[in-house]
Coordinates of C-alpha atoms in Angstrom, one line a residue:
X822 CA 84.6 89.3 106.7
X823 CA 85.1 92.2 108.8
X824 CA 86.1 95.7 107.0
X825 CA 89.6 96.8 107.9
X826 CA 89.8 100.0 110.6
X827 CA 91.7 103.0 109.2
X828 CA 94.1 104.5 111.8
X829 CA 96.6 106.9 112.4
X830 CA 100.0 106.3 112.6
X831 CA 100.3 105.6 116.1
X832 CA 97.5 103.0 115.4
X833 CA 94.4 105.1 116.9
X834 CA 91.6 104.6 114.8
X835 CA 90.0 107.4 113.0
X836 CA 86.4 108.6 113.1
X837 CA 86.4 110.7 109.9
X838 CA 88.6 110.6 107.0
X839 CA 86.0 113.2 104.7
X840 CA 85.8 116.5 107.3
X841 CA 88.1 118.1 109.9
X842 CA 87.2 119.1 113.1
X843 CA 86.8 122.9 113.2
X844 CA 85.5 125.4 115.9
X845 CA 82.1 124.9 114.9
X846 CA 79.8 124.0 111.4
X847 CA 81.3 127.2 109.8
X848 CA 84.1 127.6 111.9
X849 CA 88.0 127.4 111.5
X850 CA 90.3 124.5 111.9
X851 CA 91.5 123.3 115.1
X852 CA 94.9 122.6 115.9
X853 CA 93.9 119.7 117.9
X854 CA 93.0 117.9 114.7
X855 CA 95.9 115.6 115.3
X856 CA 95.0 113.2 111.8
X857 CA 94.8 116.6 109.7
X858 CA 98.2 117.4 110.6
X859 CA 99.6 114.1 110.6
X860 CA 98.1 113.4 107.1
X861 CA 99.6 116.9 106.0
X862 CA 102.6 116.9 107.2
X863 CA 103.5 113.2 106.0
X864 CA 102.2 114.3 102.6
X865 CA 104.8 117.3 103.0
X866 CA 107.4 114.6 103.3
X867 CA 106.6 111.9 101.0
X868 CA 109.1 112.7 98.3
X869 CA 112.7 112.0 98.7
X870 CA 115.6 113.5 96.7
X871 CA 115.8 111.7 93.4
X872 CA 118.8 110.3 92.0
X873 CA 121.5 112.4 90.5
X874 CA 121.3 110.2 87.8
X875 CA 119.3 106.9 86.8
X876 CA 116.5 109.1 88.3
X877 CA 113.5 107.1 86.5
X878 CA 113.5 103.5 87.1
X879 CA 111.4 100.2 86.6
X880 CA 111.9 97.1 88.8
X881 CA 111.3 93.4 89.1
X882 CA 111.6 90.3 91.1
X883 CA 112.7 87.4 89.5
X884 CA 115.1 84.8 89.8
X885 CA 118.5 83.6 88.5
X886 CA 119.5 80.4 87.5
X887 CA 122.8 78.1 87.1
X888 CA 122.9 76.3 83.7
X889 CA 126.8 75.9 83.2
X890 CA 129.3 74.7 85.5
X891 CA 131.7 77.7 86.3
X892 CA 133.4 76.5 89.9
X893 CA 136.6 76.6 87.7
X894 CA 136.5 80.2 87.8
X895 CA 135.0 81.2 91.4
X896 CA 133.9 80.1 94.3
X897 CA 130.8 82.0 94.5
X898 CA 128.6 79.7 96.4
X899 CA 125.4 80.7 94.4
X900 CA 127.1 79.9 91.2
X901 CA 128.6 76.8 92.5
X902 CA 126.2 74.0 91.2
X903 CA 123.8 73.4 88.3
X904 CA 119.7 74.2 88.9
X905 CA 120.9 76.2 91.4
X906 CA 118.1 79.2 92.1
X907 CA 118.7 82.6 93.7
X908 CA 116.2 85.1 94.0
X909 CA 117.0 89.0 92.6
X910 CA 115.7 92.2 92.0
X911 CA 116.8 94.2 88.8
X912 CA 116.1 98.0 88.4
X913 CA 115.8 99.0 84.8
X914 CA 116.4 102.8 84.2
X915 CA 117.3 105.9 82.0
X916 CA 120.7 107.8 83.1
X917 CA 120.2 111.6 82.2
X918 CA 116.4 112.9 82.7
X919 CA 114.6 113.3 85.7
X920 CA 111.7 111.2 87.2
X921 CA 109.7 112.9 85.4
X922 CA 111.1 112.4 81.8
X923 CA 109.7 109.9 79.2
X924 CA 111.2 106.2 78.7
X925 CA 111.3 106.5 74.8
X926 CA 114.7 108.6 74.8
X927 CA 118.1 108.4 73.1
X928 CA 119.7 107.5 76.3
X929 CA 121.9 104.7 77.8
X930 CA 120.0 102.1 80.0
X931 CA 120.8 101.1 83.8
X932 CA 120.3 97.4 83.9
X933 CA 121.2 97.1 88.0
X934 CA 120.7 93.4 89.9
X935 CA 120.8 92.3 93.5
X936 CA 121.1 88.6 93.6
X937 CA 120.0 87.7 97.4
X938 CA 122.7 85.3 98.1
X939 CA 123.5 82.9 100.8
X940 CA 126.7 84.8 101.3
X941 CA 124.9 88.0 101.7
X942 CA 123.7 90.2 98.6
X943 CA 126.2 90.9 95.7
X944 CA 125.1 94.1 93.4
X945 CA 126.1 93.8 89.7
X946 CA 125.2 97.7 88.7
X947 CA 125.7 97.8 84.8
X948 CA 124.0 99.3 81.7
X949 CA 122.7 98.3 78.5
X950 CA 125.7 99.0 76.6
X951 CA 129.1 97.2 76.9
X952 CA 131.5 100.5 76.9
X953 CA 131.3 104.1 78.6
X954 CA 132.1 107.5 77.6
X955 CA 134.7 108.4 80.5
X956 CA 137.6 105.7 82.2
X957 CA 138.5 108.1 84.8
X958 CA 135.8 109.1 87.9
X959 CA 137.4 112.1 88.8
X960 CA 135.5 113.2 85.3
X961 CA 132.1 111.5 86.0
X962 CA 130.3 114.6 88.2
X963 CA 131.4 116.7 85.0
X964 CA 130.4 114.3 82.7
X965 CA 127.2 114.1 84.0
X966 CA 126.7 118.4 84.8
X967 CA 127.1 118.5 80.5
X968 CA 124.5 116.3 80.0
X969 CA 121.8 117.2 82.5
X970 CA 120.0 120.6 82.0
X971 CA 121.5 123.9 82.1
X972 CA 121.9 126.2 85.0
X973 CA 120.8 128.8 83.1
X974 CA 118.7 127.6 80.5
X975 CA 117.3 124.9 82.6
X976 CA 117.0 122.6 79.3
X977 CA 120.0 120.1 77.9
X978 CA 122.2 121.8 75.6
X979 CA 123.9 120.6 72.8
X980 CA 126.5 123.4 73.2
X981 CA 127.0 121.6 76.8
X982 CA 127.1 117.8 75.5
X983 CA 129.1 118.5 72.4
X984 CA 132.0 120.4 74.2
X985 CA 132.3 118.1 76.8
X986 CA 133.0 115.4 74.6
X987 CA 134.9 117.2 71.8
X988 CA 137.4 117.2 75.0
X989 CA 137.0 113.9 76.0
X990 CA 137.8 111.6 72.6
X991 CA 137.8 108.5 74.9
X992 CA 134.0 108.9 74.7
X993 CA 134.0 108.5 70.8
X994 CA 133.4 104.6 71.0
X995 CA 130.1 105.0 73.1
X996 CA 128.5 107.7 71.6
X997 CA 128.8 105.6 68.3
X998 CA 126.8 103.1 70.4
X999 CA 124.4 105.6 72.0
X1000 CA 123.4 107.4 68.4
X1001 CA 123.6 104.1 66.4
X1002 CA 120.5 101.7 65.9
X1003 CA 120.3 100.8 69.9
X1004 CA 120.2 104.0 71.5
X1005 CA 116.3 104.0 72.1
X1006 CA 115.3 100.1 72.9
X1007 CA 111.4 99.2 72.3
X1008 CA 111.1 98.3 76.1
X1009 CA 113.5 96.8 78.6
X1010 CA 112.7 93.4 77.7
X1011 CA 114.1 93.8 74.5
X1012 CA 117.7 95.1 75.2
X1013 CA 121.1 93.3 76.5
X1014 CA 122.6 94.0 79.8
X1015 CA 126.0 94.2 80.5
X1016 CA 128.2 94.8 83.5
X1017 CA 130.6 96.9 81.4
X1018 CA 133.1 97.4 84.0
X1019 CA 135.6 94.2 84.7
X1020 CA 135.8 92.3 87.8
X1021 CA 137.6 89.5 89.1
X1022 CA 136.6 86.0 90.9
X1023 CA 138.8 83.8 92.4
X1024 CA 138.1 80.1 92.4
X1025 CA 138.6 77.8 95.5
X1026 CA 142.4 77.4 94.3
X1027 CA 143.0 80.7 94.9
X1028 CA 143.8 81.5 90.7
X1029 CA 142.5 84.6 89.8
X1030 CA 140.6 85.4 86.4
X1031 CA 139.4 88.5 85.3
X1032 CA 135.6 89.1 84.0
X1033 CA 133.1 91.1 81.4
X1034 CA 129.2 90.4 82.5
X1035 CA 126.8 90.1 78.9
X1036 CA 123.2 89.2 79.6
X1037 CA 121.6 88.3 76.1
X1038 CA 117.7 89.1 76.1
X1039 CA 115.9 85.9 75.0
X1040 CA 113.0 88.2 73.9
X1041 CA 115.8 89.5 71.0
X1042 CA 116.7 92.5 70.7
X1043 CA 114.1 95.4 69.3
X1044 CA 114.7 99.1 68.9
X1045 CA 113.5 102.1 68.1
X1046 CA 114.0 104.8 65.7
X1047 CA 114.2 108.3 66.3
X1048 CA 111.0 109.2 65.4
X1049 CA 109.4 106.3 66.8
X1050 CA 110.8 107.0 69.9
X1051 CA 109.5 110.6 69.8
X1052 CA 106.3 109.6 68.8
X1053 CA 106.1 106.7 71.6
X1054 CA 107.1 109.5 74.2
X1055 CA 104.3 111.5 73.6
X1056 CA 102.1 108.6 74.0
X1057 CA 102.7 107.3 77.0
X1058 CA 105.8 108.7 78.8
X1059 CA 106.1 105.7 81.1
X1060 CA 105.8 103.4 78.0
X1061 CA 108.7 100.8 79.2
X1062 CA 107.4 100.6 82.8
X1063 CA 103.7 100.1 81.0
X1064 CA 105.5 97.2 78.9
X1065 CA 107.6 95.4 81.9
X1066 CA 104.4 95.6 84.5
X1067 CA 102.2 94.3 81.8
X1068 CA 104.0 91.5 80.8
X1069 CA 104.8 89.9 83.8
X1070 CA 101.0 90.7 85.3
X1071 CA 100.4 88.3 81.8
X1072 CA 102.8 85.5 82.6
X1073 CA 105.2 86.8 79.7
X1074 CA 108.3 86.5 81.9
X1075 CA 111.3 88.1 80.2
X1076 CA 114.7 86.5 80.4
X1077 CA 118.6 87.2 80.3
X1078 CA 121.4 84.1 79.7
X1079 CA 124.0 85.1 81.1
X1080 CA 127.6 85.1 79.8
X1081 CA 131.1 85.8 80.9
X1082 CA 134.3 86.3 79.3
X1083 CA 137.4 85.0 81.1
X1084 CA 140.7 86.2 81.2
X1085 CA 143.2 84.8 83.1
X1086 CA 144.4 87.1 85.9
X1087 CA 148.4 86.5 84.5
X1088 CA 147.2 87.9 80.7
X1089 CA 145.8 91.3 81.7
X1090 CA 149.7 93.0 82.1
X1091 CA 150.5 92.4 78.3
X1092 CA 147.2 92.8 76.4
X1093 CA 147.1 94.2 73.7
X1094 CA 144.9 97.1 75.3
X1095 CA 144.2 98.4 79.0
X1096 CA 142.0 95.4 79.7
X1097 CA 140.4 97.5 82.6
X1098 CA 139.4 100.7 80.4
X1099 CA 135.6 100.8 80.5
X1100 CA 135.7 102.2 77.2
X1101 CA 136.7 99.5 75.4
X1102 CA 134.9 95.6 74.7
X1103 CA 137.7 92.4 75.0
X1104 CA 136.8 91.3 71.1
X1105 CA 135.2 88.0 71.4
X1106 CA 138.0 86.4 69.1
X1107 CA 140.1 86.8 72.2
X1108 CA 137.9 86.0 74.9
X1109 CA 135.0 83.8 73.7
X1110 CA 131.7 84.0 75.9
X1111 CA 131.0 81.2 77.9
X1112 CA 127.1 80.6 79.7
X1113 CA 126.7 80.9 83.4
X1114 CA 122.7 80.9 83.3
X1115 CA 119.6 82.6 83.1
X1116 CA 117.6 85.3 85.0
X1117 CA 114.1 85.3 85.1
X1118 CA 111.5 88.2 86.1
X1119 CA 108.7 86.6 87.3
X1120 CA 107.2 89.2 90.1
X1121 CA 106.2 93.0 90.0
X1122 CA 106.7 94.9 93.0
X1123 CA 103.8 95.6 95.3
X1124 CA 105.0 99.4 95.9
X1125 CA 106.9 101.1 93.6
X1126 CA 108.4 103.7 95.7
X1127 CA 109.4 101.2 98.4
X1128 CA 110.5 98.8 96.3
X1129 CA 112.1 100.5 92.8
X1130 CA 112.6 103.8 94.0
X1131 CA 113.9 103.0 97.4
X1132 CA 116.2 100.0 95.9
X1133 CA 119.8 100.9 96.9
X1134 CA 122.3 99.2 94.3
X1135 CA 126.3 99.7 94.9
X1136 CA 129.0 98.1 93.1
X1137 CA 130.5 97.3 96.3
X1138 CA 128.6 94.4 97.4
X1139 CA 130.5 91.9 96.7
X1140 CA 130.4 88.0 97.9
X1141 CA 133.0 85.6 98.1
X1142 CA 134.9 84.1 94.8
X1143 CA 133.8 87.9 93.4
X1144 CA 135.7 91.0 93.6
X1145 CA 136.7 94.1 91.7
X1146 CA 139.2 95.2 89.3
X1147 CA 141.6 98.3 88.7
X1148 CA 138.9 99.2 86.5
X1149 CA 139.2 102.9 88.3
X1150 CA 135.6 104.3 86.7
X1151 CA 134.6 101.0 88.9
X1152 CA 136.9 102.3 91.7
X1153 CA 135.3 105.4 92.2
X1154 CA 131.3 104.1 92.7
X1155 CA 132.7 101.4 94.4
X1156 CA 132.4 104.8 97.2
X1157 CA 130.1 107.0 95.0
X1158 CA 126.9 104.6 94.9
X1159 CA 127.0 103.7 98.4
X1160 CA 127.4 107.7 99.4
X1161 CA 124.3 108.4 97.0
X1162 CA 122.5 105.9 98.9
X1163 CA 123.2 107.1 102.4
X1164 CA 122.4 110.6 101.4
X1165 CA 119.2 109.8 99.2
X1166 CA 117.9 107.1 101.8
X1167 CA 120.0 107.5 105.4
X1168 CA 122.6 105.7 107.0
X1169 CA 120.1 102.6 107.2
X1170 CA 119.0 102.3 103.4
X1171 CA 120.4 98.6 104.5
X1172 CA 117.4 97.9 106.1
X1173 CA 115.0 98.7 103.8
X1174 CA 113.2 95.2 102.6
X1175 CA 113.9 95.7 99.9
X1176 CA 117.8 96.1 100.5
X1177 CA 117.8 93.8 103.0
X1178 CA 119.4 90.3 102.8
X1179 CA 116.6 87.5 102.5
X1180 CA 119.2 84.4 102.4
X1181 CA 121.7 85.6 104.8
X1182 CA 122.1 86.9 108.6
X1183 CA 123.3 90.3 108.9
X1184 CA 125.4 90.5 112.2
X1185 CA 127.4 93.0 112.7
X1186 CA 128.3 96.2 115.6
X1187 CA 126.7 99.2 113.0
X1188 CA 124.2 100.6 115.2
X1189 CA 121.7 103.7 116.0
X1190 CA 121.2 106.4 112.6
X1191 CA 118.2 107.6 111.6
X1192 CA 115.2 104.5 110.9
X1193 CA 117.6 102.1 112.6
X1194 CA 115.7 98.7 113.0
X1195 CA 118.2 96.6 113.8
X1196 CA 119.2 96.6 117.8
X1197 CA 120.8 93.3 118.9
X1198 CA 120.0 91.9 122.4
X1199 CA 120.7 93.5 125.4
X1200 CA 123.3 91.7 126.1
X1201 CA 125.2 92.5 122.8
X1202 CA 128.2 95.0 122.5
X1203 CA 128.7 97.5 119.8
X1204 CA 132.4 97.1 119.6
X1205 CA 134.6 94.9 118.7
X1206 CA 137.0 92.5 119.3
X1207 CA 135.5 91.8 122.8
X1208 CA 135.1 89.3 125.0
X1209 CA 130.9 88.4 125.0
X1210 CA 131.1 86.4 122.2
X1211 CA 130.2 88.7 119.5
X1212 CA 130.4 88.6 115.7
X1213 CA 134.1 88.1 114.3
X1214 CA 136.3 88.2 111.6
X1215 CA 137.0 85.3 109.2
X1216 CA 140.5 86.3 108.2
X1217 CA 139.5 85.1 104.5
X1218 CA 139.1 87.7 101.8
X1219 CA 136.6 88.0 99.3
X1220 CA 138.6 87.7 96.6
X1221 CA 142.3 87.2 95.2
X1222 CA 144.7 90.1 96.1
X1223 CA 146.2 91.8 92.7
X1224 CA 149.7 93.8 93.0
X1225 CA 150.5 97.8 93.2
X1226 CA 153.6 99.2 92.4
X1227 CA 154.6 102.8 91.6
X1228 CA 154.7 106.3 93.1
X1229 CA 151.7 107.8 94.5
X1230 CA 150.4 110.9 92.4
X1231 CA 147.8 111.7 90.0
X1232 CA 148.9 109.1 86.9
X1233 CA 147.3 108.9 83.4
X1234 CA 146.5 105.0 83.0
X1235 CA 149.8 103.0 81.4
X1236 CA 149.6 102.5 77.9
X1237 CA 149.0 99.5 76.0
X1238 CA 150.8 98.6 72.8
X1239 CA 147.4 98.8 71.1
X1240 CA 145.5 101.5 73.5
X1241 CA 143.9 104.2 71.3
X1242 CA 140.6 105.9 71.6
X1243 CA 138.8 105.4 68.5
X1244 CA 139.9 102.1 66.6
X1245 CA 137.3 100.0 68.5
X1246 CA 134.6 102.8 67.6
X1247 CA 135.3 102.6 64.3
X1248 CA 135.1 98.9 64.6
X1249 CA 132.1 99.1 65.7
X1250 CA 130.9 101.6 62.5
X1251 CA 132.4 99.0 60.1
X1252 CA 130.0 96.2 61.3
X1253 CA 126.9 98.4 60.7
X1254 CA 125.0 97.7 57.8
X1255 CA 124.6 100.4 55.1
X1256 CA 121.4 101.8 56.7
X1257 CA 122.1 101.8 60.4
X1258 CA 125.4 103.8 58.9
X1259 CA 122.7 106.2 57.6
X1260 CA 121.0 106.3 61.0
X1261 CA 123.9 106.8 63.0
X1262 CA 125.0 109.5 61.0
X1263 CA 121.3 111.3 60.5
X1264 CA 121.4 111.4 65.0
X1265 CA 125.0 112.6 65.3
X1266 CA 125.1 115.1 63.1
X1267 CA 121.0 116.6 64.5
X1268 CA 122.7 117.2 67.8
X1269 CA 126.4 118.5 66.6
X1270 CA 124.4 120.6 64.3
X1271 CA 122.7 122.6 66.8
X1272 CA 126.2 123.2 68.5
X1273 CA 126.7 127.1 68.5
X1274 CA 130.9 127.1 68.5
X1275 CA 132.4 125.8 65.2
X1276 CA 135.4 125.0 66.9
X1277 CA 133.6 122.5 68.9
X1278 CA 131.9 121.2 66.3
X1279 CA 135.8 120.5 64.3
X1280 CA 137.1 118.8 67.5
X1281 CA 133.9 116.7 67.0
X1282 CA 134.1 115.7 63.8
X1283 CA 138.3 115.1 64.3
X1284 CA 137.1 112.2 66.6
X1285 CA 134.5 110.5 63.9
X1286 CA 137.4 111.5 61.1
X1287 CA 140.1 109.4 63.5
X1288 CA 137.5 106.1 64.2
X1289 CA 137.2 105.6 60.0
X1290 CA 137.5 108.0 57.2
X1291 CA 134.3 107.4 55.7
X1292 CA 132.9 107.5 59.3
X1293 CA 134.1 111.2 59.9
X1294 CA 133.2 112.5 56.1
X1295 CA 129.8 111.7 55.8
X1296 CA 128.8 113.0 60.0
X1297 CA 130.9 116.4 58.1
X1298 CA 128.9 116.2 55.1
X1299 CA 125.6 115.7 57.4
X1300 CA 126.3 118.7 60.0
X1301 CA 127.4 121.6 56.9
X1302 CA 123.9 120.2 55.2
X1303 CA 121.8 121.1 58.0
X1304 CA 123.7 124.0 58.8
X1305 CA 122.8 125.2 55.9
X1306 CA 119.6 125.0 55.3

């Protein structure tokens, strides 16, 4: 077998990889040295900005799997028969630390996957948790400046996080999730996925149903506590990447089923709540969850930075029989994911393999940009319409059309007979068992504790008060203790 020939990047081969040339044995380095500077000044450039958020990421190949016949509510072709196979990649991530932070945090999860589609590729970017803490976007870049670290201090501040949300009592329901028994899962494979947002598909009729996304880990669901998280952390900061590589280089292939709930496009005007706030779950009394199928990761990537750290998830890609909802946190990064991308990765992220299509043909008149690849012939025109036979139009949208009505203007979201901000959080408190109640409450009140401002900490505590009385007296009773002591 012969050995492979190192070479620059122009595809010279190189004598020496162990000294550079130099103006003699003792002498100083030449500028001529055209692999030195190569090497060093590709080196230079090897990072790329991270993520403003979902910075540290794990990813996965695997594939996802038709079990239940759903051509009653879309036309999605890759949904459209039983057995049928598509191939996907999911990215698996924490939302506030850098790419340097630990996976063993108290932190919501990304669970992001790109099903490579016949149709072209359709994104589903969701998290591990069903609900959000905002419903508007316009709050989401300072959302997320009162969670990262401070200008100042350069560290997350509890002053920061607390006072964001004491004025923002829509987060109430997902901060019960975040500090309750699920805010630190054992690894990835042992957590739930959801697409939290709703979206719509449209079946070949044309009827129009809205949906909520729930994949249910087959591996069950495992958590940690606090102080096994901490203790994990400082073990081995990449301890969920070390778990998901593992288990798939053993054949231990983790799974999802997937589940929808369906609500008929005609019911969403008179619910009984804003059916597209992000910050609420459709109870399950109302909208049952009915199987769609099952993903499967089955493949680790062969380069992590090309292939998790380059991956380029947006909301936006959408296939037909699929489409999006007034949910207007979804509105907004149906823009804001695709601008990350273009900024983080260039006008051509597209055509990154990873990114790419693998099932469809990508023909369109986008050309040129920085690490373009794709040309057309010769012969091909980059405008359109025109008269050489180039790619057109199909005149059939994606998805149903719903109506707008109204004046333009900035508009709080119409209320729903039953809209309020903290019943379904203290829902959710009521189904806890006596000691994840203890939990929760120990992990609110460490943070609100440290919070300098006692009028933050009262708006606070009005919230928890407002979700259930027993709720909001013992996170009180919790705070003044450590306060005190």
């Amino acid at each position: 077998m012969s050995k492979r020939v190192l070479t620059t990047e122009s595809g010279a081969p190189v004598a020496d990889n162990q000294n550079s040339a130099t103006a003699g044995a003792g002498g100083p380095i030449l500028l001529q040295d055209q692999h030195l500077l190569e090497k060093l000044a590709r080196f230079n450039r090897e990072r790329i900005p991270e993520r403003v958020v979902h910075a540290r990421g794990s990813g996965a190949y695997g594939y996802f799997e038709v079990t239940d016949d759903v051509t009653g509510f879309t036309r999605a072709d890759f949904l459209s028969e039983v057995g049928r196979r598509t191939e996907t990649f999911i990215r698996f991530s924490t939302v506030a630390d850098s790419l340097g932070g630990a996976d063993a945090v108290r932190d919501p999860r990304g669970f992001a996957l790109k099903f490579y589609t016949d149709e072209g590729n359709y994104d589903l970017v969701g998290n591990n948790t069903p609900v959000f803490f905002i419903k508007d976007p316009i709050k989401f870049p300072d959302f997320i400046h009162s969670q990262k670290r401070d200008p100042f201090t350069g560290r997350q501040e509890p002053d920061n996080v607390w006072d964001f949300w004491a004025h923002s009592p829509e987060a109430t329901h997902q901060i019960t999730w975040l500090m309750g028994d699920r805010g630190i899962p054992a690894s990835y494979r042992h957590m739930n996925g959801y697409g939290s947002h709703t979206y719509q598909w449209t079946n070949a009729a044309g009827e129009a149903f809205f949906v909520k996304y729930h994949f249910k880990t087959n591996q069950g669901v495992r958590s940690l506590s606090a102080d096994q998280g901490a203790e994990l952390a400082g073990k081995d900061a990449a301890s969920h990447q070390t778990d998901l590589l593992q288990a798939i280089e053993r054949g231990v292939n983790p799974s999802w089923t997937l589940h929808v709930q369906v609500m008929p496009a005609a019911e969403a005007a008179d619910y009984r709540f804003n059916p597209f706030d992000v910050t609420k779950v459709w109870p399950h009394c109302d909208y049952p969850l009915q199987r769609v199928g099952r993903l499967v990761l089955d493949r680790n990537p062969d380069n992590v930075f090309a292939e998790v750290e380059q991956a380029a998830f947006s909301p936006n890609n959408f296939v037909p029989g699929i489409g999006p909802s007034p949910d207007k946190m979804l509105q907004g990064r149906l823009f804001a994911y695709a601008d990350a991308h273009r900024y983080r990765l260039g006008i051509n992220h597209t055509q990154l393999p990873v990114n790419a299509p693998k099932a469809a043909v990508v023909d369109n008149y986008g050309r040129d940009g920085l690490h373009a690849t794709r040309y057309g012939s010769r012969q091909d025109k980059n405008y359109e319409p025109n008269s050489y036979s180039g790619p057109a139009e199909t005149g059939a949208a994606l998805a149903a059309p719903f109506a707008v009505h109204g004046w333009t203007g900035t508009h709080e979201a119409p209320a729903h007979t039953k809209d309020d901000d903290f019943f379904q959080a203290g829902e959710l408190y009521r189904l806890m068992s006596a000691d994840e109640k203890d939990r929760l409450v120990a992990n609110i009140a460490g943070g609100l504790s440290q919070v300098t401002r006692d009028d933050v900490i009262e708006k606070n505590l009005a919230h928890f008060h407002a979700a259930d009385a027993d709720y909001g007296t013992r996170v009180e009773e919790a705070v003044r203790a450590l306060r005190e002591d």
